[in-house]
mmCIF file with all atom_site columns, C-alpha atoms and ligand atoms in Angstrom:
data_model
loop_
_atom_site.group_PDB
_atom_site.id
_atom_site.type_symbol
_atom_site.label_atom_id
_atom_site.label_alt_id
_atom_site.label_comp_id
_atom_site.label_asym_id
_atom_site.label_entity_id
_atom_site.label_seq_id
_atom_site.pdbx_PDB_ins_code
_atom_site.Cartn_x
_atom_site.Cartn_y
_atom_site.Cartn_z
_atom_site.occupancy
_atom_site.B_iso_or_equiv
_atom_site.pdbx_formal_charge
_atom_site.auth_seq_id
_atom_site.auth_comp_id
_atom_site.auth_asym_id
_atom_site.auth_atom_id
_atom_site.pdbx_PDB_model_num
ATOM   1   C CA  . MET A 1 1   ? -4.483  -12.450 1.337  1.00 50.00 ? 173 MET A CA  1
ATOM   2   C CA  . THR A 1 2   ? -3.092  -10.106 -1.061 1.00 54.00 ? 174 THR A CA  1
ATOM   3   C CA  . PHE A 1 3   ? -1.502  -6.615  -0.305 1.00 55.00 ? 175 PHE A CA  1
ATOM   4   C CA  . MET A 1 4   ? -4.883  -5.005  -2.182 1.00 55.00 ? 176 MET A CA  1
ATOM   5   C CA  . GLU A 1 5   ? -5.199  -1.184  -3.828 1.00 55.00 ? 177 GLU A CA  1
ATOM   6   C CA  . LYS A 1 6   ? -8.294  -1.510  -1.009 1.00 66.00 ? 178 LYS A CA  1
ATOM   7   C CA  . ASN A 1 7   ? -6.087  -2.503  1.723  1.00 86.00 ? 179 ASN A CA  1
ATOM   8   C CA  . ILE A 1 8   ? -7.780  0.635   4.220  1.00 94.00 ? 180 ILE A CA  1
ATOM   9   C CA  . PHE A 1 9   ? -4.407  1.135   6.067  1.00 96.00 ? 181 PHE A CA  1
ATOM   10  C CA  . ALA A 1 10  ? -2.314  1.085   2.686  1.00 93.00 ? 182 ALA A CA  1
ATOM   11  C CA  . GLU A 1 11  ? -5.365  4.140   2.183  1.00 93.00 ? 183 GLU A CA  1
ATOM   12  C CA  . ILE A 1 12  ? -5.093  5.402   5.433  1.00 96.00 ? 184 ILE A CA  1
ATOM   13  C CA  . ILE A 1 13  ? -1.254  5.928   4.442  1.00 95.00 ? 185 ILE A CA  1
ATOM   14  C CA  . ALA A 1 14  ? -1.794  7.089   1.218  1.00 92.00 ? 186 ALA A CA  1
ATOM   15  C CA  . GLY A 1 15  ? -4.262  10.198  3.205  1.00 94.00 ? 187 GLY A CA  1
ATOM   16  C CA  . LYS A 1 16  ? -7.657  9.014   0.920  1.00 92.00 ? 188 LYS A CA  1
ATOM   17  C CA  . LEU A 1 17  ? -9.172  7.930   4.468  1.00 95.00 ? 189 LEU A CA  1
ATOM   18  C CA  . PRO A 1 18  ? -8.388  9.657   8.082  1.00 97.00 ? 190 PRO A CA  1
ATOM   19  C CA  . CYS A 1 19  ? -7.219  8.522   10.878 1.00 98.00 ? 191 CYS A CA  1
ATOM   20  C CA  . GLN A 1 20  ? -6.215  10.036  14.841 1.00 98.00 ? 192 GLN A CA  1
ATOM   21  C CA  . LYS A 1 21  ? -2.540  9.691   14.264 1.00 98.00 ? 193 LYS A CA  1
ATOM   22  C CA  . VAL A 1 22  ? -1.056  9.541   17.941 1.00 98.00 ? 194 VAL A CA  1
ATOM   23  C CA  . TYR A 1 23  ? 3.439   8.863   16.342 1.00 98.00 ? 195 TYR A CA  1
ATOM   24  C CA  . GLU A 1 24  ? 4.343   9.152   12.712 1.00 98.00 ? 196 GLU A CA  1
ATOM   25  C CA  . SER A 1 25  ? 7.754   8.890   11.501 1.00 98.00 ? 197 SER A CA  1
ATOM   26  C CA  . ASP A 1 26  ? 9.623   8.216   8.186  1.00 97.00 ? 198 ASP A CA  1
ATOM   27  C CA  . ASP A 1 27  ? 8.673   4.426   8.118  1.00 97.00 ? 199 ASP A CA  1
ATOM   28  C CA  . ILE A 1 28  ? 6.255   4.060   11.211 1.00 98.00 ? 200 ILE A CA  1
ATOM   29  C CA  . LEU A 1 29  ? 2.604   5.066   11.957 1.00 98.00 ? 201 LEU A CA  1
ATOM   30  C CA  . ALA A 1 30  ? 0.349   5.335   14.352 1.00 98.00 ? 202 ALA A CA  1
ATOM   31  C CA  . PHE A 1 31  ? -3.412  6.034   15.022 1.00 98.00 ? 203 PHE A CA  1
ATOM   32  C CA  . TYR A 1 32  ? -6.056  4.321   17.325 1.00 98.00 ? 204 TYR A CA  1
ATOM   33  C CA  . ASP A 1 33  ? -8.288  1.715   16.447 1.00 98.00 ? 205 ASP A CA  1
ATOM   34  C CA  . ILE A 1 34  ? -11.500 2.798   15.186 1.00 97.00 ? 206 ILE A CA  1
ATOM   35  C CA  . ALA A 1 35  ? -12.841 0.109   17.296 1.00 97.00 ? 207 ALA A CA  1
ATOM   36  C CA  . PRO A 1 36  ? -10.992 -0.068  20.614 1.00 97.00 ? 208 PRO A CA  1
ATOM   37  C CA  . LYS A 1 37  ? -10.367 -3.730  22.535 1.00 97.00 ? 209 LYS A CA  1
ATOM   38  C CA  . ALA A 1 38  ? -9.184  -1.513  25.464 1.00 97.00 ? 210 ALA A CA  1
ATOM   39  C CA  . LYS A 1 39  ? -9.283  1.714   27.414 1.00 98.00 ? 211 LYS A CA  1
ATOM   40  C CA  . THR A 1 40  ? -6.597  2.501   24.899 1.00 98.00 ? 212 THR A CA  1
ATOM   41  C CA  . HIS A 1 41  ? -5.671  0.826   21.629 1.00 98.00 ? 213 HIS A CA  1
ATOM   42  C CA  . ILE A 1 42  ? -3.266  1.204   18.698 1.00 98.00 ? 214 ILE A CA  1
ATOM   43  C CA  . LEU A 1 43  ? -2.563  0.594   15.756 1.00 98.00 ? 215 LEU A CA  1
ATOM   44  C CA  . ILE A 1 44  ? 1.536   1.089   14.656 1.00 98.00 ? 216 ILE A CA  1
ATOM   45  C CA  . ILE A 1 45  ? 1.673   -0.219  10.827 1.00 98.00 ? 217 ILE A CA  1
ATOM   46  C CA  . PRO A 1 46  ? 4.346   0.125   8.686  1.00 97.00 ? 218 PRO A CA  1
ATOM   47  C CA  . LYS A 1 47  ? 4.206   2.456   5.391  1.00 96.00 ? 219 LYS A CA  1
ATOM   48  C CA  . THR A 1 48  ? 5.861   -0.254  3.339  1.00 94.00 ? 220 THR A CA  1
ATOM   49  C CA  . GLU A 1 49  ? 4.299   -2.817  2.166  1.00 91.00 ? 221 GLU A CA  1
ATOM   50  C CA  . ILE A 1 50  ? 4.195   -5.966  4.444  1.00 95.00 ? 222 ILE A CA  1
ATOM   51  C CA  . ILE A 1 51  ? 1.518   -8.015  4.825  1.00 94.00 ? 223 ILE A CA  1
ATOM   52  C CA  . THR A 1 52  ? 1.688   -10.347 8.005  1.00 96.00 ? 224 THR A CA  1
ATOM   53  C CA  . ALA A 1 53  ? 4.926   -11.089 10.260 1.00 98.00 ? 225 ALA A CA  1
ATOM   54  C CA  . GLN A 1 54  ? 5.872   -14.156 8.876  1.00 97.00 ? 226 GLN A CA  1
ATOM   55  C CA  . GLU A 1 55  ? 6.873   -11.803 6.173  1.00 97.00 ? 227 GLU A CA  1
ATOM   56  C CA  . VAL A 1 56  ? 9.992   -11.268 8.280  1.00 97.00 ? 228 VAL A CA  1
ATOM   57  C CA  . ASN A 1 57  ? 13.390  -11.391 6.182  1.00 98.00 ? 229 ASN A CA  1
ATOM   58  C CA  . GLU A 1 58  ? 17.363  -10.178 6.763  1.00 98.00 ? 230 GLU A CA  1
ATOM   59  C CA  . LYS A 1 59  ? 17.062  -7.486  4.528  1.00 97.00 ? 231 LYS A CA  1
ATOM   60  C CA  . ASN A 1 60  ? 13.084  -6.696  6.481  1.00 97.00 ? 232 ASN A CA  1
ATOM   61  C CA  . LEU A 1 61  ? 14.368  -6.842  9.644  1.00 97.00 ? 233 LEU A CA  1
ATOM   62  C CA  . ALA A 1 62  ? 14.600  -3.012  10.819 1.00 98.00 ? 234 ALA A CA  1
ATOM   63  C CA  . ILE A 1 63  ? 10.686  -2.202  10.197 1.00 98.00 ? 235 ILE A CA  1
ATOM   64  C CA  . PHE A 1 64  ? 10.138  -5.074  12.925 1.00 98.00 ? 236 PHE A CA  1
ATOM   65  C CA  . GLY A 1 65  ? 11.997  -3.382  15.546 1.00 98.00 ? 237 GLY A CA  1
ATOM   66  C CA  . LYS A 1 66  ? 10.427  -0.022  14.528 1.00 98.00 ? 238 LYS A CA  1
ATOM   67  C CA  . LEU A 1 67  ? 6.954   -1.023  15.803 1.00 98.00 ? 239 LEU A CA  1
ATOM   68  C CA  . PHE A 1 68  ? 8.886   -1.640  18.966 1.00 98.00 ? 240 PHE A CA  1
ATOM   69  C CA  . LEU A 1 69  ? 10.468  1.860   19.322 1.00 98.00 ? 241 LEU A CA  1
ATOM   70  C CA  . ALA A 1 70  ? 7.333   3.099   18.334 1.00 98.00 ? 242 ALA A CA  1
ATOM   71  C CA  . ALA A 1 71  ? 4.755   1.462   21.214 1.00 98.00 ? 243 ALA A CA  1
ATOM   72  C CA  . LYS A 1 72  ? 8.022   2.834   23.275 1.00 98.00 ? 244 LYS A CA  1
ATOM   73  C CA  . GLU A 1 73  ? 7.695   6.420   22.091 1.00 98.00 ? 245 GLU A CA  1
ATOM   74  C CA  . ILE A 1 74  ? 3.180   6.223   22.112 1.00 98.00 ? 246 ILE A CA  1
ATOM   75  C CA  . ALA A 1 75  ? 4.646   5.052   25.760 1.00 98.00 ? 247 ALA A CA  1
ATOM   76  C CA  . LYS A 1 76  ? 6.196   7.630   26.821 1.00 98.00 ? 248 LYS A CA  1
ATOM   77  C CA  . LYS A 1 77  ? 3.453   10.513  24.961 1.00 98.00 ? 249 LYS A CA  1
ATOM   78  C CA  . LEU A 1 78  ? 1.337   9.155   26.751 1.00 98.00 ? 250 LEU A CA  1
ATOM   79  C CA  . LYS A 1 79  ? 2.139   8.794   29.817 1.00 98.00 ? 251 LYS A CA  1
ATOM   80  C CA  . MET A 1 80  ? 2.269   4.673   30.291 1.00 98.00 ? 252 MET A CA  1
ATOM   81  C CA  . THR A 1 81  ? 4.428   2.297   32.645 1.00 96.00 ? 253 THR A CA  1
ATOM   82  C CA  . GLY A 1 82  ? 2.913   -0.265  30.727 1.00 98.00 ? 254 GLY A CA  1
ATOM   83  C CA  . TYR A 1 83  ? 1.143   -1.913  28.510 1.00 98.00 ? 255 TYR A CA  1
ATOM   84  C CA  . LYS A 1 84  ? 0.001   -4.948  25.709 1.00 98.00 ? 256 LYS A CA  1
ATOM   85  C CA  . LEU A 1 85  ? 1.134   -5.425  22.185 1.00 98.00 ? 257 LEU A CA  1
ATOM   86  C CA  . HIS A 1 86  ? -0.263  -7.878  19.964 1.00 98.00 ? 258 HIS A CA  1
ATOM   87  C CA  . MET A 1 87  ? -0.120  -9.102  17.233 1.00 98.00 ? 259 MET A CA  1
ATOM   88  C CA  . ASN A 1 88  ? -2.472  -11.726 14.705 1.00 97.00 ? 260 ASN A CA  1
ATOM   89  C CA  . VAL A 1 89  ? -0.388  -13.401 11.929 1.00 97.00 ? 261 VAL A CA  1
ATOM   90  C CA  . GLY A 1 90  ? -2.266  -14.509 8.683  1.00 95.00 ? 262 GLY A CA  1
ATOM   91  C CA  . GLU A 1 91  ? -6.066  -15.494 8.311  1.00 93.00 ? 263 GLU A CA  1
ATOM   92  C CA  . ASP A 1 92  ? -5.494  -18.548 10.334 1.00 95.00 ? 264 ASP A CA  1
ATOM   93  C CA  . GLY A 1 93  ? -4.143  -16.168 13.039 1.00 96.00 ? 265 GLY A CA  1
ATOM   94  C CA  . GLY A 1 94  ? -7.091  -13.878 13.428 1.00 95.00 ? 266 GLY A CA  1
ATOM   95  C CA  . GLN A 1 95  ? -5.465  -10.870 11.241 1.00 94.00 ? 267 GLN A CA  1
ATOM   96  C CA  . VAL A 1 96  ? -8.437  -9.081  9.168  1.00 94.00 ? 268 VAL A CA  1
ATOM   97  C CA  . VAL A 1 97  ? -6.826  -6.007  7.665  1.00 95.00 ? 269 VAL A CA  1
ATOM   98  C CA  . PRO A 1 98  ? -3.821  -7.701  5.531  1.00 93.00 ? 270 PRO A CA  1
ATOM   99  C CA  . HIS A 1 99  ? -1.162  -4.902  6.695  1.00 95.00 ? 271 HIS A CA  1
ATOM   100 C CA  . LEU A 1 100 ? 1.627   -5.847  9.462  1.00 97.00 ? 272 LEU A CA  1
ATOM   101 C CA  . HIS A 1 101 ? -0.038  -4.185  12.114 1.00 98.00 ? 273 HIS A CA  1
ATOM   102 C CA  . LEU A 1 102 ? 0.778   -3.952  15.895 1.00 98.00 ? 274 LEU A CA  1
ATOM   103 C CA  . HIS A 1 103 ? -1.648  -3.820  18.641 1.00 98.00 ? 275 HIS A CA  1
ATOM   104 C CA  . PHE A 1 104 ? -0.961  -1.492  21.383 1.00 98.00 ? 276 PHE A CA  1
ATOM   105 C CA  . LEU A 1 105 ? -3.343  -1.337  23.739 1.00 98.00 ? 277 LEU A CA  1
ATOM   106 C CA  . SER A 1 106 ? -3.502  -0.861  27.826 1.00 98.00 ? 278 SER A CA  1
ATOM   107 C CA  . ALA A 1 107 ? -3.426  -3.742  30.747 1.00 96.00 ? 279 ALA A CA  1
ATOM   108 C CA  . ASP A 1 108 ? -7.281  -3.782  30.713 1.00 97.00 ? 280 ASP A CA  1
ATOM   109 C CA  . TYR A 1 109 ? -7.145  -5.544  27.896 1.00 96.00 ? 281 TYR A CA  1
ATOM   110 C CA  . ASP A 1 110 ? -7.781  -8.934  28.528 1.00 93.00 ? 282 ASP A CA  1
ATOM   111 C CA  . GLY A 1 111 ? -6.923  -10.905 25.545 1.00 88.00 ? 283 GLY A CA  1
ATOM   112 C CA  . SER A 1 112 ? -9.555  -12.656 24.413 1.00 86.00 ? 284 SER A CA  1
ATOM   113 C CA  . GLN A 1 113 ? -11.576 -9.852  22.448 1.00 87.00 ? 285 GLN A CA  1
ATOM   114 C CA  . LEU A 1 114 ? -8.679  -9.726  18.710 1.00 91.00 ? 286 LEU A CA  1
HETATM 115 P P1  . LIG B 2 .   ? -6.829  -7.496  13.299 1.00 92.95 ? 253 LIG B P1  1
HETATM 116 O O1  . LIG B 2 .   ? -8.126  -8.317  13.305 1.00 92.95 ? 253 LIG B O1  1
HETATM 117 O O2  . LIG B 2 .   ? -6.474  -7.825  11.672 1.00 92.95 ? 253 LIG B O2  1
HETATM 118 O O3  . LIG B 2 .   ? -5.530  -7.503  13.642 1.00 92.95 ? 253 LIG B O3  1
HETATM 119 O O4  . LIG B 2 .   ? -6.823  -5.874  13.964 1.00 92.95 ? 253 LIG B O4  1
HETATM 120 C C1  . LIG B 2 .   ? -7.292  -4.971  12.493 1.00 92.95 ? 253 LIG B C1  1
HETATM 121 C C2  . LIG B 2 .   ? -8.090  -4.386  13.359 1.00 92.95 ? 253 LIG B C2  1
HETATM 122 O O5  . LIG B 2 .   ? -8.440  -2.685  12.812 1.00 92.95 ? 253 LIG B O5  1
HETATM 123 C C3  . LIG B 2 .   ? -8.993  -4.358  14.344 1.00 92.95 ? 253 LIG B C3  1
HETATM 124 O O6  . LIG B 2 .   ? -8.849  -4.144  14.968 1.00 92.95 ? 253 LIG B O6  1
HETATM 125 C C4  . LIG B 2 .   ? -10.152 -3.099  14.141 1.00 92.95 ? 253 LIG B C4  1
HETATM 126 O O7  . LIG B 2 .   ? -10.856 -2.089  14.192 1.00 92.95 ? 253 LIG B O7  1
HETATM 127 C C5  . LIG B 2 .   ? -9.163  -2.125  13.129 1.00 92.95 ? 253 LIG B C5  1
HETATM 128 N N1  . LIG B 2 .   ? -9.976  -1.265  11.845 1.00 92.95 ? 253 LIG B N1  1
HETATM 129 C C6  . LIG B 2 .   ? -10.156 -1.548  10.902 1.00 92.95 ? 253 LIG B C6  1
HETATM 130 N N2  . LIG B 2 .   ? -11.104 -0.946  9.771  1.00 92.95 ? 253 LIG B N2  1
HETATM 131 C C7  . LIG B 2 .   ? -10.496 0.507   10.146 1.00 92.95 ? 253 LIG B C7  1
HETATM 132 C C8  . LIG B 2 .   ? -10.169 2.206   10.155 1.00 92.95 ? 253 LIG B C8  1
HETATM 133 O O8  . LIG B 2 .   ? -10.524 2.292   9.344  1.00 92.95 ? 253 LIG B O8  1
HETATM 134 N N3  . LIG B 2 .   ? -9.330  2.554   10.636 1.00 92.95 ? 253 LIG B N3  1
HETATM 135 C C9  . LIG B 2 .   ? -9.056  2.537   11.810 1.00 92.95 ? 253 LIG B C9  1
HETATM 136 N N4  . LIG B 2 .   ? -8.929  3.006   12.857 1.00 92.95 ? 253 LIG B N4  1
HETATM 137 N N5  . LIG B 2 .   ? -9.185  1.018   12.233 1.00 92.95 ? 253 LIG B N5  1
HETATM 138 C C10 . LIG B 2 .   ? -9.932  -0.054  11.474 1.00 92.95 ? 253 LIG B C10 1
#
């Protein structure tokens, strides 16, 4: 899996493709999933080039924490007291888009569709 010019999330970050934005900071963007697997289904992504969670290291560790900070802020914004976080890691882990992303899902997500 490689980070490509054509990576759909890279195009969203660059503003070349539209998204329904929920949260944005200097490092993070969050937007509604185009094919929701729960009543609320949001994708939280870093604006930097990280393909999978398997790339985590001492240098980029903070960006992983920022995904969770974004989830907290989104929950507050949407007044959700509980939610589910899901991450597919690598093609063999079911990851389709080669850009790190954390799925933020409402509690009706049953854990089987991603
Ligand atoms: P993965 O299977 O890689 O963990 O999840 C990729 C997610 O990205 C899927 O839930 C899919 O519906 C979503 N997705 C794919 N293309 C787009 C797009 O162009 N826009 C948005 N908002 N979501 C997308």
